PDB file of C-alpha atoms in Angstrom:
ATOM      1  CA  MET A   1      -8.654  45.193 -73.328  1.00 53.00           C
ATOM      2  CA  MET A   2      -9.424  46.578 -70.177  1.00 56.00           C
ATOM      3  CA  ILE A   3      -8.862  44.428 -66.685  1.00 61.00           C
ATOM      4  CA  PRO A   4     -12.072  44.694 -64.661  1.00 60.00           C
ATOM      5  CA  ASP A   5     -11.989  46.066 -60.858  1.00 65.00           C
ATOM      6  CA  TRP A   6     -11.322  43.076 -58.385  1.00 61.00           C
ATOM      7  CA  HIS A   7     -14.341  44.557 -56.662  1.00 60.00           C
ATOM      8  CA  MET A   8     -16.401  43.307 -59.383  1.00 64.00           C
ATOM      9  CA  ILE A   9     -14.885  39.912 -59.518  1.00 68.00           C
ATOM     10  CA  ILE A  10     -15.407  39.031 -56.088  1.00 71.00           C
ATOM     11  CA  HIS A  11     -18.990  39.441 -55.450  1.00 79.00           C
ATOM     12  CA  PRO A  12     -19.751  40.736 -51.978  1.00 77.00           C
ATOM     13  CA  LEU A  13     -21.716  37.577 -50.786  1.00 84.00           C
ATOM     14  CA  GLU A  14     -18.620  35.650 -51.640  1.00 85.00           C
ATOM     15  CA  LEU A  15     -16.296  37.883 -49.392  1.00 85.00           C
ATOM     16  CA  TYR A  16     -18.786  37.803 -46.674  1.00 91.00           C
ATOM     17  CA  GLY A  17     -18.669  33.868 -47.038  1.00 91.00           C
ATOM     18  CA  VAL A  18     -15.080  33.575 -46.974  1.00 91.00           C
ATOM     19  CA  LEU A  19     -14.947  35.742 -43.691  1.00 94.00           C
ATOM     20  CA  THR A  20     -17.471  33.578 -42.248  1.00 96.00           C
ATOM     21  CA  ILE A  21     -15.945  30.754 -42.847  1.00 97.00           C
ATOM     22  CA  ALA A  22     -12.446  32.178 -41.738  1.00 97.00           C
ATOM     23  CA  GLY A  23     -13.949  33.503 -38.571  1.00 97.00           C
ATOM     24  CA  SER A  24     -15.553  30.383 -38.011  1.00 97.00           C
ATOM     25  CA  CYS A  25     -12.267  28.400 -38.175  1.00 97.00           C
ATOM     26  CA  LEU A  26     -10.708  30.870 -36.023  1.00 97.00           C
ATOM     27  CA  LEU A  27     -13.715  30.591 -33.523  1.00 97.00           C
ATOM     28  CA  TYR A  28     -13.051  26.428 -33.496  1.00 98.00           C
ATOM     29  CA  VAL A  29      -9.379  26.992 -32.959  1.00 97.00           C
ATOM     30  CA  PHE A  30      -9.931  29.317 -30.051  1.00 98.00           C
ATOM     31  CA  VAL A  31     -12.359  26.764 -28.367  1.00 97.00           C
ATOM     32  CA  LEU A  32     -10.014  23.883 -29.194  1.00 97.00           C
ATOM     33  CA  HIS A  33      -7.400  25.992 -27.198  1.00 98.00           C
ATOM     34  CA  VAL A  34      -9.901  26.441 -24.098  1.00 97.00           C
ATOM     35  CA  LYS A  35     -10.459  22.625 -24.043  1.00 98.00           C
ATOM     36  CA  VAL A  36      -6.739  21.806 -24.232  1.00 97.00           C
ATOM     37  CA  ARG A  37      -5.687  24.412 -21.449  1.00 97.00           C
ATOM     38  CA  ALA A  38      -8.795  22.636 -19.162  1.00 97.00           C
ATOM     39  CA  LEU A  39      -7.433  19.295 -20.096  1.00 97.00           C
ATOM     40  CA  THR A  40      -3.867  19.995 -19.063  1.00 97.00           C
ATOM     41  CA  HIS A  41      -5.156  21.705 -16.093  1.00 97.00           C
ATOM     42  CA  ARG A  42      -7.437  18.584 -15.062  1.00 97.00           C
ATOM     43  CA  ALA A  43      -4.149  16.382 -15.840  1.00 96.00           C
ATOM     44  CA  ARG A  44      -1.930  18.492 -13.658  1.00 96.00           C
ATOM     45  CA  ASN A  45      -4.229  18.200 -10.562  1.00 96.00           C
ATOM     46  CA  GLU A  46      -4.638  14.774 -11.022  1.00 96.00           C
ATOM     47  CA  ARG A  47      -1.060  13.987 -11.346  1.00 95.00           C
ATOM     48  CA  GLU A  48      -0.389  16.125  -8.110  1.00 94.00           C
ATOM     49  CA  ASN A  49      -3.207  14.379  -6.480  1.00 94.00           C
ATOM     50  CA  LEU A  50      -1.505  10.940  -7.482  1.00 93.00           C
ATOM     51  CA  GLU A  51       1.730  12.017  -6.174  1.00 93.00           C
ATOM     52  CA  SER A  52       0.535  13.244  -2.815  1.00 93.00           C
ATOM     53  CA  ARG A  53      -1.382   9.638  -2.282  1.00 93.00           C
ATOM     54  CA  LEU A  54       1.583   7.825  -3.893  1.00 92.00           C
ATOM     55  CA  ALA A  55       3.520   9.872  -0.907  1.00 92.00           C
ATOM     56  CA  GLN A  56       1.051   8.615   1.475  1.00 93.00           C
ATOM     57  CA  VAL A  57       1.369   5.165   0.848  1.00 92.00           C
ATOM     58  CA  ALA A  58       5.118   5.495   0.841  1.00 91.00           C
ATOM     59  CA  GLU A  59       5.197   6.801   4.133  1.00 91.00           C
ATOM     60  CA  ALA A  60       2.624   4.344   5.370  1.00 90.00           C
ATOM     61  CA  LEU A  61       4.846   1.192   4.048  1.00 89.00           C
ATOM     62  CA  GLU A  62       7.779   2.995   5.668  1.00 88.00           C
ATOM     63  CA  ARG A  63       6.043   3.061   8.962  1.00 87.00           C
ATOM     64  CA  ILE A  64       5.000  -0.626   8.450  1.00 87.00           C
ATOM     65  CA  GLN A  65       8.412  -1.825   7.584  1.00 84.00           C
ATOM     66  CA  SER A  66       9.831  -0.286  10.504  1.00 82.00           C
ATOM     67  CA  HIS A  67       7.208  -1.475  12.832  1.00 79.00           C
ATOM     68  CA  GLU A  68       7.641  -5.294  11.486  1.00 76.00           C
ATOM     69  CA  ALA A  69      11.445  -4.519  11.933  1.00 71.00           C
ATOM     70  CA  ARG A  70      10.841  -3.567  15.925  1.00 71.00           C
ATOM     71  CA  ALA A  71       8.784  -6.468  15.904  1.00 68.00           C
ATOM     72  CA  GLU A  72      10.694  -9.232  14.481  1.00 62.00           C
ATOM     73  CA  ARG A  73      13.163 -10.383  17.354  1.00 54.00           C
ATOM     74  CA  PRO A  74      16.075 -12.534  16.851  1.00 53.00           C
ATOM     75  CA  SER A  75      15.940 -16.226  17.676  1.00 54.00           C
ATOM     76  CA  PRO A  76      18.066 -17.470  20.779  1.00 51.00           C
ATOM     77  CA  ALA A  77      21.781 -18.513  19.549  1.00 53.00           C
ATOM     78  CA  PRO A  78      22.150 -22.373  20.167  1.00 53.00           C
ATOM     79  CA  GLY A  79      23.004 -22.943  23.582  1.00 49.00           C
ATOM     80  CA  GLN A  80      21.950 -19.840  24.797  1.00 50.00           C
ATOM     81  CA  ALA A  81      19.199 -20.218  27.723  1.00 54.00           C
ATOM     82  CA  LEU A  82      15.505 -19.751  27.214  1.00 55.00           C
ATOM     83  CA  ASN A  83      13.784 -17.175  29.205  1.00 66.00           C
ATOM     84  CA  LEU A  84      11.166 -17.947  31.940  1.00 69.00           C
ATOM     85  CA  ASN A  85       8.761 -15.642  29.762  1.00 81.00           C
ATOM     86  CA  LYS A  86       8.850 -17.765  26.855  1.00 82.00           C
ATOM     87  CA  ARG A  87       8.372 -20.856  28.562  1.00 83.00           C
ATOM     88  CA  GLY A  88       5.412 -19.354  30.128  1.00 85.00           C
ATOM     89  CA  GLN A  89       4.326 -18.107  26.485  1.00 88.00           C
ATOM     90  CA  VAL A  90       4.717 -21.894  25.126  1.00 89.00           C
ATOM     91  CA  LEU A  91       2.682 -22.952  27.774  1.00 88.00           C
ATOM     92  CA  ARG A  92      -0.168 -20.559  27.552  1.00 89.00           C
ATOM     93  CA  MET A  93      -0.279 -21.088  23.752  1.00 90.00           C
ATOM     94  CA  ARG A  94      -0.223 -24.974  24.085  1.00 89.00           C
ATOM     95  CA  ARG A  95      -3.131 -24.552  26.626  1.00 90.00           C
ATOM     96  CA  ARG A  96      -5.148 -22.561  23.868  1.00 90.00           C
ATOM     97  CA  GLY A  97      -4.633 -25.400  21.581  1.00 90.00           C
ATOM     98  CA  GLU A  98      -1.765 -24.178  19.184  1.00 88.00           C
ATOM     99  CA  SER A  99       0.258 -26.293  17.308  1.00 89.00           C
ATOM    100  CA  MET A 100       4.115 -26.812  18.158  1.00 88.00           C
ATOM    101  CA  GLU A 101       4.716 -25.230  14.511  1.00 90.00           C
ATOM    102  CA  THR A 102       2.685 -22.395  15.347  1.00 90.00           C
ATOM    103  CA  ILE A 103       4.183 -21.910  18.551  1.00 90.00           C
ATOM    104  CA  ALA A 104       7.729 -22.132  17.538  1.00 89.00           C
ATOM    105  CA  GLY A 105       7.267 -19.646  14.522  1.00 88.00           C
ATOM    106  CA  ALA A 106       5.411 -17.216  16.657  1.00 88.00           C
ATOM    107  CA  LEU A 107       8.158 -17.003  19.231  1.00 87.00           C
ATOM    108  CA  GLY A 108      11.217 -17.805  16.785  1.00 86.00           C
ATOM    109  CA  ILE A 109      12.452 -20.732  18.655  1.00 89.00           C
ATOM    110  CA  PRO A 110      13.037 -24.177  16.999  1.00 90.00           C
ATOM    111  CA  ARG A 111      10.110 -26.792  17.212  1.00 90.00           C
ATOM    112  CA  ASN A 112      12.443 -29.198  19.291  1.00 91.00           C
ATOM    113  CA  GLU A 113      12.755 -26.871  21.881  1.00 90.00           C
ATOM    114  CA  VAL A 114       9.023 -26.226  22.455  1.00 90.00           C
ATOM    115  CA  ASP A 115       8.536 -29.894  22.355  1.00 91.00           C
ATOM    116  CA  LEU A 116      11.419 -30.219  24.728  1.00 90.00           C
ATOM    117  CA  LEU A 117       9.525 -27.472  27.241  1.00 88.00           C
ATOM    118  CA  LEU A 118       6.429 -29.393  27.109  1.00 89.00           C
ATOM    119  CA  LYS A 119       7.947 -32.682  27.957  1.00 90.00           C
ATOM    120  CA  VAL A 120       9.732 -31.112  30.907  1.00 88.00           C
ATOM    121  CA  HIS A 121       6.569 -29.438  32.087  1.00 86.00           C
ATOM    122  CA  ARG A 122       4.641 -32.539  31.746  1.00 89.00           C
ATOM    123  CA  MET A 123       7.417 -34.556  33.838  1.00 89.00           C
ATOM    124  CA  ALA A 124       7.285 -31.862  36.531  1.00 86.00           C
ATOM    125  CA  ILE A 125       3.504 -32.166  36.674  1.00 86.00           C
ATOM    126  CA  GLU A 126       3.665 -35.821  37.457  1.00 86.00           C
ATOM    127  CA  HIS A 127       6.650 -35.210  39.986  1.00 85.00           C
ATOM    128  CA  VAL A 128       4.415 -33.090  41.896  1.00 83.00           C
ATOM    129  CA  GLU A 129       1.496 -35.500  41.795  1.00 83.00           C
ATOM    130  CA  LYS A 130       3.772 -38.453  42.765  1.00 81.00           C
ATOM    131  CA  SER A 131       4.994 -36.156  45.809  1.00 78.00           C
ATOM    132  CA  ALA A 132       1.509 -35.199  46.671  1.00 74.00           C
ATOM    133  CA  ASP A 133       0.660 -38.732  46.745  1.00 74.00           C
ATOM    134  CA  THR A 134       3.347 -40.119  49.038  1.00 74.00           C
ATOM    135  CA  LEU A 135       2.673 -37.542  51.419  1.00 64.00           C
ATOM    136  CA  PRO A 136       0.889 -38.765  54.733  1.00 63.00           C
ATOM    137  CA  ALA A 137      -2.706 -37.821  55.376  1.00 55.00           C
TER     138      ALA A 137
END
């Protein structure tokens, strides 16, 4: 018995079909490779963009925190005299209709101190008015 030649066993159309399928698979793998590289490149760009924006936000937060730290003034220690500037601020804020709690919070002084300043101011005005009434005309 004679073994047939392999050229005769595999028909040329079958060979071309197998080569076509293998070529299609290779082309598909190449296209997938190109798409994965494009996705990787896009993801890298987005990550870099996100990192730069995150750094900007961190810098802005740091600036805000340092600004707030500079803006915070320590409240005067008990027994420490209140400066005239704060007295003027209390009177101005009260004239604008601010509540005592708001004034105390904004200036960093106790509420009872705001109340005392307003009482002293009223008494001073009354004293001036009484003095003006007693003066000879």
